[in-house]
Amino acid sequence: MKVSYQWLKEYLDLDVQPRDLAEKIARTSVDINDIYSLSDGLKKIVVGKIIAMKDHPNSDHLHICQVDVGADKPLQIVCGAPNVQVGKKVITALNGARIGGNVKIKRGKIRGEESEGMLCALQEIGFSDSIAPKAYDEGIYFLPDDAKPGDAVFPYLGMDDTIIDTDVTPNRGDMLSIYGNVNDIAAFYGLEPHFKEIPVKENSTTATSDLVKVKIANEKEAPTYKLRVIKGVKIADSPLWLQIRLWNSGIRPINNVVDVTNYILLKYGQPLHSYDYDKLPGHDFGVRHAHEGEKFTTLDGDKQTLKANDLVVTVNDQPVALAGTMGGEGTAVSDTTTTVALEAAIFDPVMVRKQARRLDLHSESSMRFERGINPATVETALDEAAELIKRLAGGEITTGIVTGSEKPAVNKQITLSLKKVNAVLGTSLSMAEVVDTFKRLHFGYQISGDDQLVVTVPARRWDIFIAADLYEEIARIYGYDKLPATLPVMTRNRGGLTPRQRFIRASRHDLEGMGLTQAISYSLTTVKRAKQFQIDPLAEPMKLDFPMSTDHVATRMSIVSGLLLDIAYNIAHGVDNVALYEEGRVFLPKGGERPEEQEHLAGAITGQLLANDWHHQDRPVDFYQVKGIIERYLHNIGLAGKVTYVADQSRPELHPGRTANILLGNQLIGFLGQVHPKTAKAYKIPETYVFELNLEALIAAPKVADVYHPISKYPAITRDIALLVANDVTNKMVMDVINKKGGAFLKHVHLFDVYSGLHLPKGKKSLAYTLTYQDDHGTLKEEQVNTAFKKVTKALESQLAAEIR
C-alpha cells in the first residue's frame, strides 16, 4: 500500500523524518518496497498564468503564449496543447528545468518562434497514465485559481509529500488502510491517534427501507451487507485535496462519488461500491452464486462468462456486481447520476480470491476482501462516505441503513503467562513492561496474579488468535533489535549424506561423466504430455483445481516429455547436438488425495555425442550408444540381479522397432528407445533417443559391493569364431550359449563383426566373436583352451543350428 506521510500526520503528532519512519515500519510491521516523492528528480517547475495567447504563424496547431511566472516580465512559450486557455494557471517548466524521465528543458525556437520553457501535462512531470485524471489526457493540467505565479507547483499537487510504499503480508490485512497504519505506528512510538470521524447527517424524510430491500440467503457468503441511499447528487470533479489523496495512493480520480468510495477504502480498508439507483433493474438486493455460463459485463467493459462458484450481487435476481471484485458497467455512476445506492459489505474471502484469480480481476477491493475486513468499522465507513458524498456532490441522505446481514465485532480474550513470554522471547521483561506493550496497542488487559495476564484483542486485529501471536506483538513493539542474541542449543551430530542421497548423487555423477548435461524441467505439464513415456502406463494424471496456465494443469508421470521440450528449445536456437538427463520426481495417482511420488532418472539425446574432428567420423547417436550408457550406469551401481533388455512394441510414443523394456529379474525398471517420428514431429525435434529408469526400484534392489581383484600376471589366450546363423537368432542368444559352455577360464566375449547380404544364403547373417580365456593362478595350456572352445562350438551348432565359418 502507498502510505502518504502527510495523511499520517493528520492523525498522529509525528516528529520523525519519513525515511526514519519507513525504516521503523520495516523493522516492526511490514516490509518496505520504496520511499519516494513525486517531485524526486524534478526542478525549476513553477506555477504560470497564461495572460495572452495567439496562433503560431507557421503551424495550424501551435500557440504562442505569454506566461506570467512571477518574474519582471512574462515568458514566451510555444505550446501545442489543444486545451490551452488565457487566464488559466498551468504547470510551467523554465529554462534549465528537469521534468519526468530526466528530460532537460532548454530555451529554443519552435518553427521560427522563440520558446523559453514548456507548459506541461501531469504525465510530463512524472505522473503515470494510471493515476492522471482522464479529463486531462489530451492536454495540459490546470492548477487551482489561488495558485500564485512563480511558486513551485509541488505543494499544489501534493508532490512534496513522501510516499512509503509498504509490502503488506497476507496476515496483516489491517495494514491496508491508513487507520491500521496509524494504530500500528502509534503503538511503537507511544503516540495517541486522533481520528476525525465525520458524523452522518440524515436530512431527508424518505426512509432508505422504502427505496431498497436486502435479503441475504446465505450469511457465510456475505457476513455483513449494508446499504444507504443519497438522493439529488450532482456528479462533478472532486476537490483537489481529495484527488491528491487518491493519486498519491496510486488511484486515478474519477468523480466526486467514486472518489469518496476510494478515499474511504484507503482510510478504513473498507471497500464500498456505488450504484446508479435509477439504472438498477429493481430495488431488491441479494447475494448468490452465479449460474453456470451466466454473462456479465464489468466496469472495464469486459464481458465475463461466470461459473457456479462465482459470487454476485443481484438486484431482482439480476447480477449488478461481482461480489468483492468489480461492479457492473450497466449500473455504474456516470455524469447523469442523481441518486446513489451505496454498499458496504464483507464477503467470503476465499470465494473472492478464487473469483478474482480465475477472472484475472485483482483490484484494490478484492485485495482487501481476501485479507480480511474490520467488522467494527463497516458502518462507520458507510456513514462517513455518505456524508462526504453529500458535502461534495450535494443531495440528501435518506433516513436509516438497510441491513441484510451483520457480522458482530467480537473481541478475543487470550491468556498469557509472563514466565512463558520471557521463555519464548529470551527476555527478562517485567509485568509492567508487558502491560505497557498492550497499552500502546490499545488492547484491553487484566492482570491475574503475579504471572497471568488476560489480553482483550480488538476486532481490528483479526490476525491475532493465540498466545504465540501476542508473543510476536510484544517482541516487535519491544524491538526485535533489543532481543538478546543467543546461539541455538543443539547436539553435535556428524553430518553426512544418507545412503539414498549418496545413490542419487552418484547417479548424477555417472551420467555427467558419460557426457550428459543435467536439466531441470517443470513438474507440471499438460494432460497429454503427462500420459506420454510412462514406465508403467496409468490411466489419468493428477490435475490441479487452479492451474497457473493451460501448460501446467497436471502432474507429470514421466520426465522424458519435459526433456523433449528442452531438446526442442535447443534445436530452435541452433544447437543440434544435445545430450540431457534429469533426476527428479514423478507423481503417480494410486488412489487417495495424494499421488505416489517416485524418483526417476531419464535422458534424451539427439545429434552426436562426440564432436567431429580429424580422427572421428560423423556418428549420430543410435540405440546401441544409449543402451551402452544405461549398461555402464547399471554396472556402476552394482546391481546384484540380472538385467535384461526385451524388445517392446506397445509404447505409442516410441519407434516400435527400436524400443526395449529394461527388466531387473522379472521387474520392469525402465525403457529406452527412439522417439516415434510422429511424436518427434509434434515436439519439433529430429531423431532423438530417450530412456527412463525407476530409481526407487534401483535403490531398493540388492547390490554387490565393489571387491578388489588383482590383475592376473598370467597371459590371456584368445579365440575368434565366425558363425552363420538365421536372421532371427539374436546376439543375446549367442552370448548366453557361449557364457554357459565357455568354462571357468572364459573371461570375456566380444562381438566384433556383423554381416548380412551378398555371398550369404537368404535368411542368414554372420556374427563374429572374440573369446578371451585367462587363469588367475597359472598359465593356461593350449589343450585346456581348445577343449573349452570345442564345447562352445558344439553347443552353438546343436542349439542354434550355427555353421562355423
mmCIF file of N, CA, C and O in Angstrom, residues 100 107 120 123 188 220 252 261 266 295 305 320 397 409 459 479 495 517 643 659 681 687 713 789 791:
data_model
loop_
_atom_site.group_PDB
_atom_site.id
_atom_site.type_symbol
_atom_site.label_atom_id
_atom_site.label_comp_id
_atom_site.label_asym_id
_atom_site.label_seq_id
_atom_site.Cartn_x
_atom_site.Cartn_y
_atom_site.Cartn_z
ATOM 1 N N GLY A 100 9.810 14.938 -16.050
ATOM 2 C CA GLY A 100 9.778 13.488 -15.976
ATOM 3 C C GLY A 100 10.716 12.827 -16.976
ATOM 4 O O GLY A 100 10.927 13.319 -18.087
ATOM 5 N N ARG A 107 15.871 26.666 -23.587
ATOM 6 C CA ARG A 107 15.350 27.736 -24.420
ATOM 7 C C ARG A 107 15.671 27.434 -25.876
ATOM 8 O O ARG A 107 16.744 26.940 -26.208
ATOM 9 N N CYS A 120 3.255 22.071 -19.177
ATOM 10 C CA CYS A 120 3.316 20.618 -19.007
ATOM 11 C C CYS A 120 1.965 19.999 -18.655
ATOM 12 O O CYS A 120 1.162 20.579 -17.922
ATOM 13 N N GLN A 123 1.461 14.000 -16.982
ATOM 14 C CA GLN A 123 2.317 12.873 -17.383
ATOM 15 C C GLN A 123 3.745 13.335 -17.673
ATOM 16 O O GLN A 123 4.688 12.562 -17.508
ATOM 17 N N PHE A 188 4.231 1.768 18.311
ATOM 18 C CA PHE A 188 5.671 1.683 18.540
ATOM 19 C C PHE A 188 6.336 3.032 18.782
ATOM 20 O O PHE A 188 7.515 3.079 19.115
ATOM 21 N N LYS A 220 -22.882 -16.841 5.187
ATOM 22 C CA LYS A 220 -21.461 -17.182 5.050
ATOM 23 C C LYS A 220 -20.863 -16.475 3.840
ATOM 24 O O LYS A 220 -19.697 -16.089 3.837
ATOM 25 N N ARG A 252 -6.562 6.563 -9.633
ATOM 26 C CA ARG A 252 -6.955 7.658 -10.510
ATOM 27 C C ARG A 252 -8.272 8.294 -10.038
ATOM 28 O O ARG A 252 -9.248 7.577 -9.801
ATOM 29 N N THR A 261 -15.702 6.855 -2.380
ATOM 30 C CA THR A 261 -15.641 5.429 -2.027
ATOM 31 C C THR A 261 -14.193 4.946 -1.989
ATOM 32 O O THR A 261 -13.823 4.152 -1.116
ATOM 33 N N LEU A 266 -9.237 3.599 1.295
ATOM 34 C CA LEU A 266 -7.864 3.819 1.742
ATOM 35 C C LEU A 266 -7.813 4.159 3.225
ATOM 36 O O LEU A 266 -6.901 3.736 3.936
ATOM 37 N N LYS A 295 -23.730 -14.537 -18.141
ATOM 38 C CA LYS A 295 -22.926 -13.474 -18.731
ATOM 39 C C LYS A 295 -23.011 -12.218 -17.871
ATOM 40 O O LYS A 295 -24.068 -11.903 -17.315
ATOM 41 N N THR A 305 -17.815 -14.595 -18.606
ATOM 42 C CA THR A 305 -18.673 -15.776 -18.524
ATOM 43 C C THR A 305 -18.459 -16.399 -17.150
ATOM 44 O O THR A 305 -17.361 -16.843 -16.833
ATOM 45 N N VAL A 320 -25.527 -7.375 -10.676
ATOM 46 C CA VAL A 320 -25.130 -5.979 -10.859
ATOM 47 C C VAL A 320 -23.675 -5.757 -10.446
ATOM 48 O O VAL A 320 -23.132 -4.680 -10.688
ATOM 49 N N ILE A 397 -29.263 12.579 2.300
ATOM 50 C CA ILE A 397 -29.058 11.205 2.750
ATOM 51 C C ILE A 397 -30.378 10.710 3.322
ATOM 52 O O ILE A 397 -30.931 11.290 4.254
ATOM 53 N N ALA A 409 -18.754 -7.309 15.750
ATOM 54 C CA ALA A 409 -17.339 -7.092 16.050
ATOM 55 C C ALA A 409 -17.039 -7.712 17.405
ATOM 56 O O ALA A 409 -17.441 -7.173 18.449
ATOM 57 N N ALA A 459 -11.389 -6.165 17.557
ATOM 58 C CA ALA A 459 -11.743 -6.786 16.273
ATOM 59 C C ALA A 459 -10.892 -6.284 15.125
ATOM 60 O O ALA A 459 -10.740 -6.982 14.114
ATOM 61 N N GLY A 479 10.887 -4.342 20.421
ATOM 62 C CA GLY A 479 12.000 -4.112 19.497
ATOM 63 C C GLY A 479 12.768 -5.382 19.220
ATOM 64 O O GLY A 479 13.397 -5.923 20.144
ATOM 65 N N GLY A 495 27.710 -34.757 10.358
ATOM 66 C CA GLY A 495 26.940 -34.581 9.135
ATOM 67 C C GLY A 495 27.327 -35.595 8.076
ATOM 68 O O GLY A 495 28.408 -36.193 8.116
ATOM 69 N N THR A 517 24.287 -33.663 -19.816
ATOM 70 C CA THR A 517 24.179 -32.433 -19.033
ATOM 71 C C THR A 517 22.861 -32.434 -18.268
ATOM 72 O O THR A 517 21.820 -32.776 -18.829
ATOM 73 N N VAL A 643 20.104 -58.009 -15.370
ATOM 74 C CA VAL A 643 19.362 -57.015 -16.154
ATOM 75 C C VAL A 643 19.239 -57.526 -17.578
ATOM 76 O O VAL A 643 20.223 -57.959 -18.194
ATOM 77 N N THR A 659 12.856 -50.037 -29.656
ATOM 78 C CA THR A 659 12.440 -49.792 -28.271
ATOM 79 C C THR A 659 12.608 -51.070 -27.473
ATOM 80 O O THR A 659 12.326 -52.161 -27.975
ATOM 81 N N LYS A 681 7.884 -35.191 -34.559
ATOM 82 C CA LYS A 681 7.348 -34.082 -35.368
ATOM 83 C C LYS A 681 6.481 -33.170 -34.509
ATOM 84 O O LYS A 681 6.532 -31.939 -34.640
ATOM 85 N N GLU A 687 15.611 -36.830 -35.061
ATOM 86 C CA GLU A 687 15.716 -38.169 -34.477
ATOM 87 C C GLU A 687 16.349 -38.081 -33.096
ATOM 88 O O GLU A 687 17.445 -37.556 -32.913
ATOM 89 N N LYS A 713 48.686 -61.969 -13.443
ATOM 90 C CA LYS A 713 50.036 -61.830 -14.014
ATOM 91 C C LYS A 713 50.301 -62.868 -15.097
ATOM 92 O O LYS A 713 51.390 -62.922 -15.658
ATOM 93 N N PHE A 789 36.943 -74.451 -25.989
ATOM 94 C CA PHE A 789 36.451 -73.822 -27.204
ATOM 95 C C PHE A 789 35.596 -74.805 -28.013
ATOM 96 O O PHE A 789 34.585 -74.418 -28.624
ATOM 97 N N LYS A 791 33.746 -77.198 -26.816
ATOM 98 C CA LYS A 791 32.431 -77.289 -26.174
ATOM 99 C C LYS A 791 31.518 -76.144 -26.612
ATOM 100 O O LYS A 791 30.324 -76.337 -26.853
#
